[in-house]
CSV table of N, CA and C in Angstrom, one decimal:
chain,number,residue,atom,x,y,z
U,1,ALA,N,150.4,67.9,147.7
U,1,ALA,CA,148.8,67.0,146.9
U,1,ALA,C,148.2,68.4,147.4
U,2,GLY,N,148.4,69.4,148.1
U,2,GLY,CA,146.9,70.3,148.7
U,2,GLY,C,147.0,71.1,147.7
U,3,SER,N,149.1,71.5,146.6
U,3,SER,CA,149.0,72.4,145.8
U,3,SER,C,148.3,71.6,144.3
U,4,ARG,N,148.2,70.4,144.0
U,4,ARG,CA,147.6,70.0,143.5
U,4,ARG,C,146.0,70.2,143.3
U,5,LEU,N,145.5,69.9,144.5
U,5,LEU,CA,143.9,70.5,144.8
U,5,LEU,C,143.8,71.7,144.4
U,6,VAL,N,144.3,72.7,144.9
U,6,VAL,CA,144.2,73.9,144.3
U,6,VAL,C,144.8,74.0,142.8
U,7,TRP,N,145.3,73.3,141.9
U,7,TRP,CA,145.6,73.7,140.6
U,7,TRP,C,144.3,72.9,140.0
U,8,LEU,N,144.1,72.2,140.6
U,8,LEU,CA,143.0,71.6,139.8
U,8,LEU,C,141.8,72.5,139.5
U,9,LYS,N,141.2,72.8,141.1
U,9,LYS,CA,139.6,73.4,141.5
U,9,LYS,C,139.9,75.3,141.0
U,10,ASP,N,140.9,75.9,140.7
U,10,ASP,CA,141.7,76.7,139.8
U,10,ASP,C,141.1,76.5,138.3
U,11,ARG,N,141.6,75.2,137.6
U,11,ARG,CA,140.9,74.3,136.3
U,11,ARG,C,140.0,74.3,135.8
U,12,GLN,N,139.3,73.8,137.1
U,12,GLN,CA,137.9,73.2,136.6
U,12,GLN,C,136.9,74.8,137.0
U,13,LEU,N,137.3,76.0,137.5
U,13,LEU,CA,136.6,77.3,137.8
U,13,LEU,C,137.4,77.7,136.5
U,14,LEU,N,138.3,78.1,136.1
U,14,LEU,CA,138.8,78.7,134.6
U,14,LEU,C,137.7,77.9,133.6
U,15,SER,N,137.5,76.5,133.5
U,15,SER,CA,136.8,76.3,132.6
U,15,SER,C,135.1,76.6,132.8
U,16,ALA,N,134.5,76.4,134.3
U,16,ALA,CA,133.5,77.2,134.1
U,16,ALA,C,133.3,78.4,133.9
U,17,VAL,N,134.1,78.8,133.8
U,17,VAL,CA,133.9,81.0,133.7
U,17,VAL,C,134.1,80.7,132.1
U,18,LYS,N,134.7,80.0,131.7
U,18,LYS,CA,135.2,80.2,129.8
U,18,LYS,C,133.9,79.4,129.3
U,19,ALA,N,133.1,78.7,130.5
U,19,ALA,CA,131.4,77.9,129.2
U,19,ALA,C,130.5,79.2,129.8
U,20,GLN,N,130.8,79.5,131.0
U,20,GLN,CA,129.6,81.2,131.2
U,20,GLN,C,129.6,82.1,130.0
U,21,SER,N,131.1,82.8,129.8
U,21,SER,CA,131.3,83.5,128.7
U,21,SER,C,130.5,82.9,127.5
U,22,ARG,N,131.2,82.1,126.9
U,22,ARG,CA,131.4,81.0,126.1
U,22,ARG,C,129.5,81.6,125.6
U,23,ILE,N,128.4,81.3,127.0
U,23,ILE,CA,126.9,81.6,126.6
U,23,ILE,C,126.7,82.5,127.2
U,24,ASN,N,126.7,83.4,127.8
U,24,ASN,CA,126.4,84.9,127.8
U,24,ASN,C,127.0,85.1,126.4
U,25,ARG,N,127.8,84.8,125.2
U,25,ARG,CA,127.7,85.4,124.0
U,25,ARG,C,126.8,85.0,123.2
U,26,GLN,N,126.6,83.8,123.3
U,26,GLN,CA,125.0,83.0,122.3
U,26,GLN,C,124.5,83.9,122.9
U,27,VAL,N,123.8,83.8,124.2
U,27,VAL,CA,122.5,84.9,124.6
U,27,VAL,C,122.5,86.4,124.0
U,28,GLU,N,124.0,86.9,124.0
U,28,GLU,CA,124.0,88.0,123.6
U,28,GLU,C,123.4,88.4,121.5
U,29,PHE,N,124.5,87.0,121.0
U,29,PHE,CA,124.2,87.0,119.6
U,29,PHE,C,122.8,86.7,119.1
U,30,PHE,N,121.8,85.7,119.9
U,30,PHE,CA,120.8,84.8,119.5
U,30,PHE,C,119.6,86.6,119.7
U,31,ILE,N,120.3,87.2,120.6
U,31,ILE,CA,119.2,89.0,121.0
U,31,ILE,C,119.5,89.9,119.9
U,32,LEU,N,120.6,89.9,119.8
U,32,LEU,CA,120.7,90.9,118.8
U,32,LEU,C,119.9,90.2,117.3
U,33,MET,N,120.3,89.2,117.2
U,33,MET,CA,120.0,88.5,115.5
U,33,MET,C,118.3,88.6,115.7
U,34,ARG,N,117.8,88.6,116.9
U,34,ARG,CA,116.4,89.1,116.9
U,34,ARG,C,116.1,90.5,116.6
U,35,ILE,N,116.6,91.3,116.9
U,35,ILE,CA,116.3,93.0,117.2
U,35,ILE,C,116.6,93.1,115.1
U,36,VAL,N,117.3,92.4,114.7
U,36,VAL,CA,118.1,92.6,113.6
U,36,VAL,C,116.6,91.9,112.7
U,37,ASN,N,116.0,91.3,113.1
U,37,ASN,CA,115.6,90.7,111.9
U,37,ASN,C,114.3,91.1,111.8
U,38,ALA,N,113.7,91.7,113.5
U,38,ALA,CA,112.7,92.8,112.9
U,38,ALA,C,113.2,93.9,113.0
U,39,TRP,N,114.3,94.0,112.7
U,39,TRP,CA,114.4,95.6,112.4
U,39,TRP,C,114.4,94.8,110.7
U,40,LEU,N,114.8,94.0,110.0
U,40,LEU,CA,115.0,93.8,108.3
U,40,LEU,C,113.1,93.8,108.3
U,41,LEU,N,112.2,92.7,108.9
U,41,LEU,CA,111.1,92.4,108.3
U,41,LEU,C,110.4,93.6,108.8
U,42,GLY,N,111.0,94.9,109.1
U,42,GLY,CA,110.4,96.0,109.3
U,42,GLY,C,110.3,96.9,108.0
U,43,VAL,N,112.3,96.8,107.6
U,43,VAL,CA,112.1,97.5,106.3
U,43,VAL,C,111.2,97.0,105.0
U,44,LYS,N,111.4,95.3,105.2
U,44,LYS,CA,111.2,94.8,103.7
U,44,LYS,C,109.5,94.7,104.0
U,45,ALA,N,109.1,95.0,104.8
U,45,ALA,CA,106.9,94.8,104.5
U,45,ALA,C,107.2,96.6,103.9
U,46,GLU,N,108.1,97.9,104.5
U,46,GLU,CA,108.0,99.0,104.2
U,46,GLU,C,108.2,99.2,102.4
U,47,ARG,N,109.1,97.9,102.3
U,47,ARG,CA,109.3,98.2,100.3
U,47,ARG,C,108.5,97.5,99.5
U,48,VAL,N,108.0,96.4,100.4
U,48,VAL,CA,106.5,96.4,99.8
U,48,VAL,C,105.3,97.0,99.8
U,49,ASN,N,105.4,97.6,101.0
U,49,ASN,CA,103.9,98.4,101.3
U,49,ASN,C,104.4,99.3,100.1
U,50,ARG,N,105.5,100.1,99.9
U,50,ARG,CA,105.6,101.6,99.0
U,50,ARG,C,105.4,100.4,97.1
U,51,HIS,N,106.1,99.6,97.0
U,51,HIS,CA,106.2,98.8,96.1
U,51,HIS,C,104.3,98.9,95.7
U,52,PHE,N,103.7,98.5,96.7
U,52,PHE,CA,102.0,98.5,95.9
U,52,PHE,C,101.4,99.2,95.9
U,53,THR,N,102.0,100.2,97.1
U,53,THR,CA,101.0,102.0,96.5
U,53,THR,C,101.4,102.8,95.3
U,54,LYS,N,102.9,102.4,95.0
U,54,LYS,CA,103.2,103.1,93.6
U,54,LYS,C,102.4,102.4,92.6
U,55,LYS,N,102.3,101.3,92.4
U,55,LYS,CA,101.4,100.2,91.8
U,55,LYS,C,100.1,100.6,91.9
U,56,LEU,N,99.1,100.6,92.8
U,56,LEU,CA,97.8,101.2,93.3
U,56,LEU,C,97.8,102.6,92.6
U,57,GLU,N,98.9,103.7,92.6
U,57,GLU,CA,98.5,104.8,92.1
U,57,GLU,C,98.6,104.7,91.0
U,58,THR,N,99.8,104.1,90.1
U,58,THR,CA,99.5,104.2,88.8
U,58,THR,C,98.6,103.3,87.9
U,59,LYS,N,97.9,101.9,88.5
U,59,LYS,CA,96.7,102.0,88.2
U,59,LYS,C,94.7,102.9,88.4
U,60,ARG,N,95.2,103.6,89.2
U,60,ARG,CA,94.2,105.1,89.5
U,60,ARG,C,94.6,105.5,88.4
U,61,LYS,N,95.4,106.2,88.4
U,61,LYS,CA,96.3,107.3,87.6
U,61,LYS,C,94.9,106.1,85.6
U,62,GLN,N,95.9,105.3,85.4
U,62,GLN,CA,94.9,104.8,84.2
U,62,GLN,C,93.9,104.8,84.0
U,63,LEU,N,93.7,104.0,85.2
U,63,LEU,CA,92.2,104.3,85.1
U,63,LEU,C,91.0,106.0,85.0
U,64,ASN,N,91.7,106.5,85.9
U,64,ASN,CA,90.4,108.3,85.2
U,64,ASN,C,91.4,108.6,84.1
U,65,GLY,N,92.3,108.4,83.2
U,65,GLY,CA,92.3,108.8,82.2
U,65,GLY,C,91.7,107.6,81.4
U,66,VAL,N,91.3,106.5,81.4
U,66,VAL,CA,90.5,105.7,81.0
U,66,VAL,C,88.6,106.5,81.1
U,67,GLN,N,88.8,107.0,81.9
U,67,GLN,CA,87.3,107.5,82.3
U,67,GLN,C,86.9,108.8,81.7
U,68,THR,N,88.5,109.7,81.8
U,68,THR,CA,88.1,110.6,81.4
U,68,THR,C,88.1,110.6,79.8
U,69,LEU,N,89.2,109.7,79.3
U,69,LEU,CA,88.9,109.2,77.5
U,69,LEU,C,87.5,109.0,77.1
U,70,PHE,N,86.2,107.9,78.2
U,70,PHE,CA,85.5,107.7,78.1
U,70,PHE,C,84.4,108.9,77.9
U,71,LYS,N,85.0,109.9,79.0
U,71,LYS,CA,83.5,111.2,79.0
U,71,LYS,C,84.1,112.0,77.4
U,72,THR,N,85.4,112.1,77.3
U,72,THR,CA,85.5,112.8,75.9
U,72,THR,C,85.0,112.5,74.8
U,73,PHE,N,84.7,110.8,74.8
U,73,PHE,CA,84.4,110.6,73.3
U,73,PHE,C,83.0,110.4,73.4
U,74,ALA,N,82.5,110.7,75.1
U,74,ALA,CA,81.0,110.7,75.0
U,74,ALA,C,80.6,111.9,74.6
U,75,GLN,N,81.3,113.2,74.9
U,75,GLN,CA,81.2,114.6,74.7
U,75,GLN,C,80.8,114.9,73.3
U,76,GLN,N,82.0,114.3,72.3
U,76,GLN,CA,82.5,114.2,71.2
U,76,GLN,C,81.0,113.7,70.4
U,77,LEU,N,81.1,112.2,70.8
U,77,LEU,CA,79.2,111.7,70.0
U,77,LEU,C,78.0,112.1,70.8
U,78,GLU,N,78.2,113.6,71.0
U,78,GLU,CA,76.9,113.8,71.4
U,78,GLU,C,77.2,115.2,70.7
U,79,GLN,N,78.3,115.8,70.5
U,79,GLN,CA,78.4,117.1,69.9
U,79,GLN,C,78.1,116.6,68.6
U,80,GLY,N,78.2,115.4,67.9
U,80,GLY,CA,79.1,114.9,66.4
U,80,GLY,C,77.4,114.3,66.2
U,81,LEU,N,76.2,113.9,66.9
U,81,LEU,CA,75.5,113.6,66.9
U,81,LEU,C,73.9,114.6,66.7
U,82,GLY,N,74.9,116.1,67.7
U,82,GLY,CA,74.0,117.4,67.3
U,82,GLY,C,73.3,118.2,66.1
U,83,GLY,N,74.7,117.7,65.1
U,83,GLY,CA,74.8,118.1,64.1
U,83,GLY,C,74.4,117.8,63.3
U,84,ILE,N,74.2,116.5,63.1
U,84,ILE,CA,73.2,115.4,62.0
U,84,ILE,C,71.9,116.3,61.7
U,85,GLU,N,71.7,116.6,60.3
U,85,GLU,CA,71.0,117.3,59.8
U,85,GLU,C,69.9,116.3,58.6
U,86,ASP,N,68.7,116.3,57.9
U,86,ASP,CA,68.2,115.2,57.5
U,86,ASP,C,68.5,115.9,55.6
U,87,ASP,N,69.9,115.7,55.5
U,87,ASP,CA,70.1,115.8,54.0
U,87,ASP,C,69.8,114.6,53.2
U,88,GLU,N,69.2,114.9,52.0
U,88,GLU,CA,69.3,113.8,50.4
U,88,GLU,C,70.5,113.0,50.3
U,89,GLU,N,71.7,112.8,51.2
U,89,GLU,CA,72.1,112.4,50.8
U,89,GLU,C,72.3,110.7,51.8
U,90,THR,N,72.1,111.7,53.1
U,90,THR,CA,71.5,110.7,54.8
U,90,THR,C,70.3,110.1,54.5
U,91,ARG,N,69.4,110.4,54.0
U,91,ARG,CA,68.1,109.6,53.7
U,91,ARG,C,68.3,108.5,52.9
U,92,ILE,N,67.4,107.3,53.7
U,92,ILE,CA,67.8,105.8,52.8
U,92,ILE,C,66.2,105.4,51.8
U,93,THR,N,66.3,105.6,51.1
U,93,THR,CA,64.8,104.8,50.9
U,93,THR,C,65.7,103.4,49.3
U,94,ASN,N,64.4,103.0,48.9
U,94,ASN,CA,64.5,102.5,47.9
U,94,ASN,C,65.0,100.7,48.6
U,95,ILE,N,63.9,100.7,49.9
U,95,ILE,CA,64.5,98.7,50.3
U,95,ILE,C,63.7,98.7,50.0
U,96,LYS,N,65.6,97.0,49.2
U,96,LYS,CA,65.1,96.2,48.5
U,96,LYS,C,65.7,95.0,49.5
U,97,PRO,N,65.1,93.7,50.0
U,97,PRO,CA,66.2,92.4,50.0
U,97,PRO,C,67.1,92.5,49.3
U,98,MET,N,68.6,91.8,49.9
U,98,MET,CA,69.4,90.9,48.9
U,98,MET,C,70.1,90.0,50.2
U,99,PRO,N,70.4,89.2,49.2
U,99,PRO,CA,71.0,87.5,49.9
U,99,PRO,C,71.6,88.3,50.7
U,100,ARG,N,72.5,87.8,52.0
U,100,ARG,CA,73.8,88.1,52.7
U,100,ARG,C,74.1,86.5,53.3
U,101,LYS,N,75.1,86.5,54.0
U,101,LYS,CA,75.5,85.7,55.2
U,101,LYS,C,75.0,85.4,55.8
U,102,GLY,N,74.9,83.7,56.1
U,102,GLY,CA,74.2,83.6,57.0
U,102,GLY,C,72.3,84.0,57.1
U,103,GLY,N,72.0,84.4,55.9
U,103,GLY,CA,70.5,84.1,55.3
U,103,GLY,C,69.6,85.1,55.7
U,104,ALA,N,70.2,86.5,56.7
U,104,ALA,CA,69.9,87.1,56.4
U,104,ALA,C,69.4,87.9,55.0
U,105,GLN,N,68.2,88.8,55.0
U,105,GLN,CA,68.3,89.6,54.4
U,105,GLN,C,67.7,90.7,54.5
U,106,ARG,N,68.5,92.4,55.1
U,106,ARG,CA,67.9,93.3,55.6
U,106,ARG,C,68.4,94.2,55.2
U,107,LEU,N,69.4,94.1,53.6
U,107,LEU,CA,69.7,95.4,53.3
U,107,LEU,C,69.5,96.3,52.2
U,108,ILE,N,69.8,97.5,52.4
U,108,ILE,CA,69.2,99.0,51.8
U,108,ILE,C,69.9,99.1,50.9
U,109,LYS,N,69.2,99.6,49.5
U,109,LYS,CA,69.7,100.9,48.6
U,109,LYS,C,69.5,102.4,49.0
U,110,ARG,N,70.9,102.4,48.9
U,110,ARG,CA,70.9,104.3,48.6
U,110,ARG,C,70.4,104.7,47.1
U,111,SER,N,69.9,106.1,48.0
U,111,SER,CA,68.6,106.8,46.4
U,111,SER,C,70.2,107.1,45.5
U,112,ALA,N,71.0,107.5,46.0
U,112,ALA,CA,71.9,108.6,45.1
U,112,ALA,C,72.9,107.2,44.6
U,113,ARG,N,73.0,106.3,45.0
U,113,ARG,CA,74.2,105.2,44.9
U,113,ARG,C,73.9,104.0,44.7
U,114,SER,N,74.1,102.9,43.9
U,114,SER,CA,73.7,101.3,43.3
U,114,SER,C,74.8,100.5,44.3
U,115,GLU,N,74.9,101.1,45.8
U,115,GLU,CA,76.1,100.2,46.6
U,115,GLU,C,74.3,99.6,47.7
U,116,TYR,N,74.7,98.8,47.7
U,116,TYR,CA,73.1,98.4,49.2
U,116,TYR,C,73.9,98.7,50.8
U,117,ILE,N,73.3,98.7,51.4
U,117,ILE,CA,74.0,98.8,53.2
U,117,ILE,C,73.2,98.5,53.9
U,118,ASP,N,73.7,98.3,55.1
U,118,ASP,CA,73.7,97.8,56.4
U,118,ASP,C,73.2,98.8,56.7
U,119,PRO,N,71.5,98.3,57.2
U,119,PRO,CA,70.8,99.2,58.4
U,119,PRO,C,70.8,99.7,59.4
U,120,GLY,N,71.8,99.0,59.9
U,120,GLY,CA,71.5,99.0,61.3
U,120,GLY,C,73.2,100.1,61.7
U,121,LEU,N,74.1,100.7,61.2
U,121,LEU,CA,75.1,102.0,61.5
U,121,LEU,C,75.1,102.1,60.3
U,122,GLN,N,75.3,103.4,60.2
U,122,GLN,CA,75.4,104.0,59.0
U,122,GLN,C,76.5,105.4,59.3
U,123,LYS,N,77.5,105.6,58.2
U,123,LYS,CA,78.2,107.0,58.0
U,123,LYS,C,77.3,108.1,58.2
U,124,GLY,N,77.2,109.0,58.5
U,124,GLY,CA,76.8,110.5,57.8
U,124,GLY,C,77.6,111.5,58.2
U,125,LYS,N,77.2,113.1,57.8
U,125,LYS,CA,78.1,114.1,58.7
U,125,LYS,C,78.0,114.4,60.3
U,126,GLY,N,79.6,114.6,60.5
U,126,GLY,CA,79.7,114.2,61.7
U,126,GLY,C,79.6,113.2,62.4
U,127,THR,N,80.0,112.0,62.1
U,127,THR,CA,80.3,111.2,62.8
U,127,THR,C,81.7,111.0,63.4
U,128,VAL,N,81.9,110.0,64.2
U,128,VAL,CA,83.4,109.3,64.5
U,128,VAL,C,83.5,107.9,64.1
U,129,SER,N,84.4,107.8,63.2
U,129,SER,CA,84.4,106.3,63.4
U,129,SER,C,85.3,105.5,64.3
U,130,LEU,N,85.0,104.3,64.6
U,130,LEU,CA,86.5,103.7,65.3
U,130,LEU,C,87.4,102.9,64.4
U,131,PRO,N,88.5,102.8,65.2
U,131,PRO,CA,89.5,101.1,64.3
U,131,PRO,C,88.5,100.1,64.0
U,132,ASP,N,89.2,99.5,62.6
U,132,ASP,CA,88.0,98.6,62.5
U,132,ASP,C,89.2,97.4,63.2
U,133,ILE,N,88.0,96.7,64.2
U,133,ILE,CA,88.7,95.6,65.4
U,133,ILE,C,88.7,94.2,64.4
U,134,ARG,N,88.9,93.8,63.2
U,134,ARG,CA,89.3,93.1,62.2
U,134,ARG,C,90.4,92.8,61.9
U,135,GLN,N,90.7,94.4,62.2
U,135,GLN,CA,92.1,94.2,61.0
U,135,GLN,C,93.3,93.8,61.7
U,136,LYS,N,93.0,93.7,63.5
U,136,LYS,CA,94.4,92.9,64.6
U,136,LYS,C,94.0,91.9,64.2
U,137,GLN,N,93.2,90.8,64.3
U,137,GLN,CA,92.8,89.6,64.3
U,137,GLN,C,93.4,89.4,62.4
U,138,VAL,N,93.4,89.7,61.7
U,138,VAL,CA,93.8,89.2,59.9
U,138,VAL,C,95.8,89.6,60.4
U,139,TRP,N,95.7,90.3,61.4
U,139,TRP,CA,97.1,90.5,61.3
U,139,TRP,C,97.5,89.1,62.2
U,140,GLU,N,97.0,89.4,64.0
U,140,GLU,CA,97.7,88.1,64.3
U,140,GLU,C,97.1,87.0,64.1
U,141,GLU,N,97.0,86.3,62.5
U,141,GLU,CA,96.3,85.2,62.3
U,141,GLU,C,97.7,85.0,61.1
U,142,GLU,N,98.0,86.1,60.8
U,142,GLU,CA,99.5,86.2,59.4
U,142,GLU,C,100.2,85.7,60.7
U,143,ARG,N,100.4,85.9,61.0
U,143,ARG,CA,101.8,86.6,62.3
U,143,ARG,C,101.2,84.6,62.6
U,144,THR,N,100.6,84.0,63.0
U,144,THR,CA,100.5,82.7,63.6
U,144,THR,C,100.3,82.0,62.7
U,145,SER,N,100.1,82.3,61.3
U,145,SER,CA,101.1,81.3,60.7
U,145,SER,C,102.0,81.4,59.7
U,146,ARG,N,103.1,82.3,59.9
U,146,ARG,CA,104.2,82.5,59.7
U,146,ARG,C,105.0,81.5,60.5
U,147,ARG,N,104.9,81.9,62.0
U,147,ARG,CA,104.8,81.2,63.5
U,147,ARG,C,104.6,79.5,62.8
U,148,GLU,N,103.5,78.5,62.2
U,148,GLU,CA,103.6,77.5,62.0
U,148,GLU,C,104.6,77.0,60.6
U,149,ARG,N,104.6,78.0,59.4
U,149,ARG,CA,106.2,77.8,58.4
U,149,ARG,C,107.0,77.0,58.8
């Protein structure tokens, strides 16, 4: 009976040691997981930070390019306006009302030509024309009408 008691005691001790060993491994695993997850979070944060910093720098460069474009456009416009002289071709005379869409009658006639022009903006020497923005709209209308077919 004494040997059986020793055997049960040894078996109980072995079970306790194995259980404690499993618990120790789990604790070590959870500690390592916390360390790895903290490191992974730092890596992801750094990657996101680099991505958006690069994106912000790209936007800044683009904005600087647009600002430079506007500055050069303004300088060209200033230079173009400085060279305008009061020529016979650019002088507008013979104001005559002409019917216009919407009821407005503010068109005037040039002396050298028989065409009627709008007195608001006129093209003369040294002026720079901008692209026709309505042309894009026509293209978009054609594209949408093709889709509907």
